[in-house]
Structures are given as C-alpha cells and as structure tokens.
Coordinates of C-alpha atoms in Angstrom, one line a residue:
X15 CA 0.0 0.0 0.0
X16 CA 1.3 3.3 -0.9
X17 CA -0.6 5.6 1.0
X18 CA 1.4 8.6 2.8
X19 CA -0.6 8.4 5.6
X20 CA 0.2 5.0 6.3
X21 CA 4.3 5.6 6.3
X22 CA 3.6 8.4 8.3
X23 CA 2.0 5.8 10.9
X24 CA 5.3 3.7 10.3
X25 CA 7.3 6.0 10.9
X26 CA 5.9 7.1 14.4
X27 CA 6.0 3.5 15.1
X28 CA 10.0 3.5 14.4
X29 CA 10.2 6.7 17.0
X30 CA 8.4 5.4 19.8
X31 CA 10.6 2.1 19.2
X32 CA 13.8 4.3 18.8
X33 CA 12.4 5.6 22.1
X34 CA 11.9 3.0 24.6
X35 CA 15.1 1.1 23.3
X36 CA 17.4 4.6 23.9
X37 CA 15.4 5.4 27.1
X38 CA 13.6 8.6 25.6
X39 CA 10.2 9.6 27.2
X40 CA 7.2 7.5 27.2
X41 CA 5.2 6.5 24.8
X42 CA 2.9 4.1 26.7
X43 CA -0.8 5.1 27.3
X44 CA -2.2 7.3 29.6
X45 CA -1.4 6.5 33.4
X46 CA 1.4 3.8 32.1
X47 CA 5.0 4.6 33.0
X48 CA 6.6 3.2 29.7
X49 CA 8.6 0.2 29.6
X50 CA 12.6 -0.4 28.5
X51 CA 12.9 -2.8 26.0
X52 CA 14.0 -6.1 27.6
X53 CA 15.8 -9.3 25.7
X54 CA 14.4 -12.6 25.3
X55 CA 17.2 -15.7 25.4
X56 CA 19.1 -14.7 22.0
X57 CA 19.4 -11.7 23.3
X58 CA 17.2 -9.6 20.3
X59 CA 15.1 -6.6 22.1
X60 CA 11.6 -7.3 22.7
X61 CA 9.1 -5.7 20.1
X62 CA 7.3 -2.7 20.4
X63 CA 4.0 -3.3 21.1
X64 CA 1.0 -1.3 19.1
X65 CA -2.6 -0.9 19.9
X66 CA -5.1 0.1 17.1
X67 CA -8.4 0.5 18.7
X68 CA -12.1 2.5 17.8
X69 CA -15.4 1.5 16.8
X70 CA -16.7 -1.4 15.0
X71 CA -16.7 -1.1 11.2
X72 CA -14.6 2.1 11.4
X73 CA -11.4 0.1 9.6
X74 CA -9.1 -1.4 12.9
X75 CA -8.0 -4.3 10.5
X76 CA -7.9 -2.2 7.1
X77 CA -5.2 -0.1 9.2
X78 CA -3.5 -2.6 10.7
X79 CA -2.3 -4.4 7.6
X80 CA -1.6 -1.3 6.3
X81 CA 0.7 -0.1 8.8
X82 CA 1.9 -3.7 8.6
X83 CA 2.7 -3.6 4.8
X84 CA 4.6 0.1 5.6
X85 CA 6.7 -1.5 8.5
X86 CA 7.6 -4.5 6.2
X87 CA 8.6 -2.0 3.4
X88 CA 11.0 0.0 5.9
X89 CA 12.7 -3.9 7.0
X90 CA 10.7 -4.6 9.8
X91 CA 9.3 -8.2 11.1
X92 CA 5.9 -7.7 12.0
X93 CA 2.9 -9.5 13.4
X94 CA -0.8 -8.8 13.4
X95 CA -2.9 -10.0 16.4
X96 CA -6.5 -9.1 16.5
X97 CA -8.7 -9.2 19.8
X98 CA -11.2 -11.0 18.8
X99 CA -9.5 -14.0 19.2
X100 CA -10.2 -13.4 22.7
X101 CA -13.9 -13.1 22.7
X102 CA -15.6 -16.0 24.3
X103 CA -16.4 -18.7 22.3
X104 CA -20.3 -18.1 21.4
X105 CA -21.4 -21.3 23.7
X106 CA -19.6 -20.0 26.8
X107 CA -21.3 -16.0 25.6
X108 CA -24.5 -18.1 25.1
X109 CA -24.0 -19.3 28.9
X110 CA -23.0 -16.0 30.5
X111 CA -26.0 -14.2 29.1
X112 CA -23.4 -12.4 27.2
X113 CA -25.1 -13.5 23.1
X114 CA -26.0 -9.8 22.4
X115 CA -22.9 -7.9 24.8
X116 CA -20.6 -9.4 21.7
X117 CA -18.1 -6.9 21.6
X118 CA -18.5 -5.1 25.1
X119 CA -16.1 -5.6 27.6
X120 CA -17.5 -8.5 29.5
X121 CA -17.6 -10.5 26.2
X122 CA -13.7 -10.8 25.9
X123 CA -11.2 -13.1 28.0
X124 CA -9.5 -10.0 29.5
X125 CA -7.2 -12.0 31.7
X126 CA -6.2 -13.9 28.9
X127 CA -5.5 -10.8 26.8
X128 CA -3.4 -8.8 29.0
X129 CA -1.3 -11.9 29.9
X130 CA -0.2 -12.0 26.4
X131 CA 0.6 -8.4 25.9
X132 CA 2.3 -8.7 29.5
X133 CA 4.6 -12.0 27.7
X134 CA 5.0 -10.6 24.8
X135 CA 6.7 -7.2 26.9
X136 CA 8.5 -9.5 29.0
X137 CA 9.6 -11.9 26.7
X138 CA 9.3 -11.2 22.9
X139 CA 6.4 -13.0 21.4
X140 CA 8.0 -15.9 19.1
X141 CA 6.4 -19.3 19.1
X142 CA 3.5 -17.8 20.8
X143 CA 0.4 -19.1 20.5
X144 CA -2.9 -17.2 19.4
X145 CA -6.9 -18.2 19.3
X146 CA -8.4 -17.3 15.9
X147 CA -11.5 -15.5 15.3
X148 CA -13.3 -17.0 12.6
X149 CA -15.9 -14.9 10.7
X150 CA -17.4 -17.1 8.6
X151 CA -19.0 -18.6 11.5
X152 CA -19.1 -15.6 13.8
X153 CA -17.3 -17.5 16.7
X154 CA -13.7 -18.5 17.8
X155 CA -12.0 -21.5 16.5
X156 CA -12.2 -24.6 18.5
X157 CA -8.7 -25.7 16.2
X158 CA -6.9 -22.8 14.0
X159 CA -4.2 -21.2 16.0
X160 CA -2.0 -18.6 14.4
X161 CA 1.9 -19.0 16.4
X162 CA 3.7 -15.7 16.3
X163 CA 7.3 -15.4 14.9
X164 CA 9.9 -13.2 16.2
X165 CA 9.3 -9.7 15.5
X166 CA 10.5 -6.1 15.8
X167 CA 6.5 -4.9 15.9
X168 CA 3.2 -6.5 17.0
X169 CA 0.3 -4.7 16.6
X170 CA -2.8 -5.3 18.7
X171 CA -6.3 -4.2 16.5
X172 CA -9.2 -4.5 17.6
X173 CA -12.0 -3.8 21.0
X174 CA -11.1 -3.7 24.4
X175 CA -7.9 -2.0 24.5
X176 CA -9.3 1.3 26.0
X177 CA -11.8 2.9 27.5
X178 CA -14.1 1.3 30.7
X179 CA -14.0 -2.1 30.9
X180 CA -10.9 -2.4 29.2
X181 CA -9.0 -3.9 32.0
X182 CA -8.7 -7.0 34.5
X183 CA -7.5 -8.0 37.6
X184 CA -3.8 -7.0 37.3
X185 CA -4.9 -3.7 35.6
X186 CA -5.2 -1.9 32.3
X187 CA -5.1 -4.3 29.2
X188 CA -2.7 -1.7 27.6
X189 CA -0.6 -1.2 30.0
X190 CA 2.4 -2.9 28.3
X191 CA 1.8 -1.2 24.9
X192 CA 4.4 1.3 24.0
X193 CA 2.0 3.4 21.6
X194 CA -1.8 3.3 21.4
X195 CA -3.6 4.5 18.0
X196 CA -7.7 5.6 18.1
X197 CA -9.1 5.4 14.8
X198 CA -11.8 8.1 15.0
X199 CA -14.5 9.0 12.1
X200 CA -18.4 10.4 12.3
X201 CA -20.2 8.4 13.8
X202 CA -22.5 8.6 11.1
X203 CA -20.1 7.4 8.5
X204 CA -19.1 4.6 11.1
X205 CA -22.9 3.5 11.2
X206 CA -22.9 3.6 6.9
X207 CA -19.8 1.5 7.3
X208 CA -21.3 -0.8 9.7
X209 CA -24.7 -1.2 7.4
X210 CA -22.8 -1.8 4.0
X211 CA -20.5 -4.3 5.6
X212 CA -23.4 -6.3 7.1
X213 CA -25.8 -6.1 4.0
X214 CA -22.5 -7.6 2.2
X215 CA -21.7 -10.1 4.5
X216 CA -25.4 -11.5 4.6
X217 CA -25.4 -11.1 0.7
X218 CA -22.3 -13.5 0.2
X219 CA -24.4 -16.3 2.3
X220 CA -26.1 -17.3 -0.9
X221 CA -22.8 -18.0 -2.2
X222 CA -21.1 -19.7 1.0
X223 CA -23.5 -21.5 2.7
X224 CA -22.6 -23.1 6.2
X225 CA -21.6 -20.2 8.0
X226 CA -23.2 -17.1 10.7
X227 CA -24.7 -15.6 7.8
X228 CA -26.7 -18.2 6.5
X229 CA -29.7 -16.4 9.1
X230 CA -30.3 -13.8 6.6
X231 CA -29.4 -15.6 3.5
X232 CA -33.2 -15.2 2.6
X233 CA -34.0 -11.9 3.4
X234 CA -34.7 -9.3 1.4
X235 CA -33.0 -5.8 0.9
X236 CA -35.5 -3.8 3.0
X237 CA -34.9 -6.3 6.1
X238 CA -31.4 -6.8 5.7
X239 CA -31.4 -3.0 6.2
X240 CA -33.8 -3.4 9.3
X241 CA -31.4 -5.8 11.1
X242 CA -28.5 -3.7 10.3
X243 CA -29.4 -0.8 11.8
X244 CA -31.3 -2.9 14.7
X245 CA -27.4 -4.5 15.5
X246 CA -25.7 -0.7 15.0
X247 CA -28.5 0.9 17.6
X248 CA -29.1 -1.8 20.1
X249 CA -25.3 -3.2 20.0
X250 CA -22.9 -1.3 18.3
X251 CA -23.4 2.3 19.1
X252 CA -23.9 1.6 22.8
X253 CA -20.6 -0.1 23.0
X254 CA -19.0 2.8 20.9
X255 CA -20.8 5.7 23.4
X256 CA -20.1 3.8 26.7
X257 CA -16.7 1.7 25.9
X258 CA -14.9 2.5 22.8
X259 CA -15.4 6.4 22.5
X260 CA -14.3 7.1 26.4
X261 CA -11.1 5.4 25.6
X262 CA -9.5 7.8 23.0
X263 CA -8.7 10.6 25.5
X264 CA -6.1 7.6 26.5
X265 CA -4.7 6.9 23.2
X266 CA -1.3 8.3 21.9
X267 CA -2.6 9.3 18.2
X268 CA -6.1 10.0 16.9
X269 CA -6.2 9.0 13.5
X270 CA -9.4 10.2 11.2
X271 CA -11.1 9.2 8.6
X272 CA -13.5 10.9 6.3
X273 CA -16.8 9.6 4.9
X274 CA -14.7 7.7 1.9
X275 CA -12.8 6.2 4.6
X276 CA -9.4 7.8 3.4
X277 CA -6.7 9.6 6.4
X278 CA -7.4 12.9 6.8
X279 CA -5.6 13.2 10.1
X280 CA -2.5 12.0 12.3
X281 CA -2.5 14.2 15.4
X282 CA -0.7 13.5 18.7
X283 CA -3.9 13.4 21.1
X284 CA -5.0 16.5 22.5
X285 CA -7.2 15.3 25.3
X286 CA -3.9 12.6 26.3

C-alpha cells in the first residue's frame, strides 16, 4: 500500500521504538509509566507493542495491515494479532447471558488478553500461540491457531484496549503497549460502514452457505437493512458511546477518517 498516511504511521512507530530502546520519554498510554525494551534468550530486544483501537466497522483491521505492509517496506518483522481471538467462544457467551454484549467488555477473556501483551513485553512473542476469530462462522476457533514469529513490531487491532472495561484483575489491558492508535470518524459514516458491511456479508451467504450468515441468507434488501441498523442501535453504538469512545482521551494518536474512509488526520492526542 502506498498511502502517505500509512508511512507516516510507520514512521511514528519506528520513534516510539527508537524511544523505549534509547530510554527517551514515554510513549505508553495514559497513566502507564513506559517500559525499556528487555531481551528474550538470543538476546534480540523485545518488540514494540501497538494498539489500534475504535469502533466497529470504522477500519481497525484495514489499518492494521496497512501499517503492517509500511513496516515490512522499511525492513521490519511484524505481526498482526487481532482481539477477537479473545472473545468467548459463542457457547460460553450463550451461557454468561453475554449473546447480544458481543463486543462489550464482559464478552472478551481480558485475563487472557493482557497476559499476552504482559509476555510478549516481558519476553518477545516468538512461538506464541494465538486463538483465531473466525468470521465465517461468527465465533472463535475450536482448532486454528496462528503462532507468532519473532518480530520487531506486534500490533494489537481491535476492542477492548481502552476505554471502561478495558482492563482486569492486574490492571489496564494496555498497560504494556508502548503506543496506542484511536481510529476516530463520524459516527454517522461509522454507522454507513457498519450497514454496507453487514448487507455484504449476509449477501455473500447465498454464495457460502454453512456459516453465521446463513440467518439472513433469505431476506430481502428492505430487512437486511432493518437488522443492520437494529445490530448498529441496540449493540454497536452503545458499545461505541459507553466503551470505545471514552477510551481515546487515553490513546497516543487520533487518526481520522472521512466519509470515503481515506486519512485525513494524524494528530498527537489533545485530550492525552
């Protein structure tokens, strides 16, 4: 990917690595005290540790791989772990009460989360082992496992990094990240996202039977409509006003996006 923006990103990342490892200020989130890079048993630093969090449908992953590719252009090993792996699998959500909180807080294994992050700090993250989030059937796999390699970056996408709720009994999930990104947009363009991207998703369940989508596979365009704006206003924006949105005053870097979902901004945070 050759978008500015994106290098820009990359290049922050490289700072705030360039940072830790030379003992310049803290680049942690807000309330953290910053970490020094430590060595695993070769002796290669630990890698810096990047959080990409902010609403559902407002382009976590999108960025991710993108600052990914722009890290991997500049030399750098890199490695993508999303948080939904850590969601409860549906039958445990299913027995918590917890089916329609997907997303919120409560939904995630938070404990297992921030002891991964808290490894990875400690000890560099290779041959690391990572639950899988599989789409296709809306639920975590019971058998695919991604294991991490060594790498100079990992980045961490997705909810629950931020914000209330975003935290467990040792304390704030992000604590050992070294720079936390917000990706922040209109919350009406969000909702438009989040609509297109379920109509599509239910559309493609003529054509791929056997997954989560196969519920709407006979609906029409009119309902499909209904029941995405019924999962954006009872689910999603809720989780966005009470958990996702509190938790950019704590991010290092706002990044926006505008209605075509292009970068418009990369701003320090004002409210950090």
């Amino acid at each position: 990917m050759d978008d500015p923006a994106l290098h820009t990103l990359a290049q922050r990342i490289a700072i705030a690595r360039d940072e830790r490892d030379g003992g310049g200020p803290s680049t942690g989130p807000a309330g953290s005290t910053g970490r020094s890079g430590t060595t695993d048993s070769t002796g290669a630093r630990s890698p810096i540790l990047v959080g990409i969090t902010g609403s559902v449908a407002v382009g976590k992953s999108t960025l991710a791989a993108g600052v990914a590719s722009a890290l991997r252009d500049d030399g750098r090993v890199v490695e993508v772990v999303s948080t939904d792996g850590f969601l409860w699998p549906n039958e445990e959500l299913n027995r918590l009460g917890l089916a329609m909180r997907k997303g919120f807080p409560e939904s995630y294994d938070r404990d297992g989360l921030a002891s991964l992050l808290r490894a990875i700090a400690a000890r560099g993250c290779g041959g690391m082992v990572i639950p899988i989030y599989d789409h296709f059937r809306y639920d975590v796999s019971p058998t695919e496992r991604h294991v991490l390699t060594r790498a100079d970056v990992v980045v961490i996408e997705g909810l629950c990094l931020l914000g209330p709720g975003a935290e467990c009994a040792s304390g704030p999930i992000a604590e050992p990240l070294d720079l936390t990104i917000y990706v922040d947009a209109d919350a009406a363009d969000i909702e438009a996202w989040h609509r297109a991207r379920f109509v599509a998703n239910a559309r493609r369940a003529a054509a791929e039977p056997g997954g989560f989508w196969d519920l709407f596979s006979g609906f029409d365009d009119a309902s499909l409509d209904t029941a995405a704006a019924y999962t954006w206003d009872e689910i999603n924006a809720e989780n966005l006003r009470s958990h996702v949105l509190p938790g950019r005053g704590d991010a290092d870097i706002v990044v926006t996006k505008a209605a075509d979902h292009s970068i418009v901004g990369i701003h320090p945070n004002p409210e950090h």
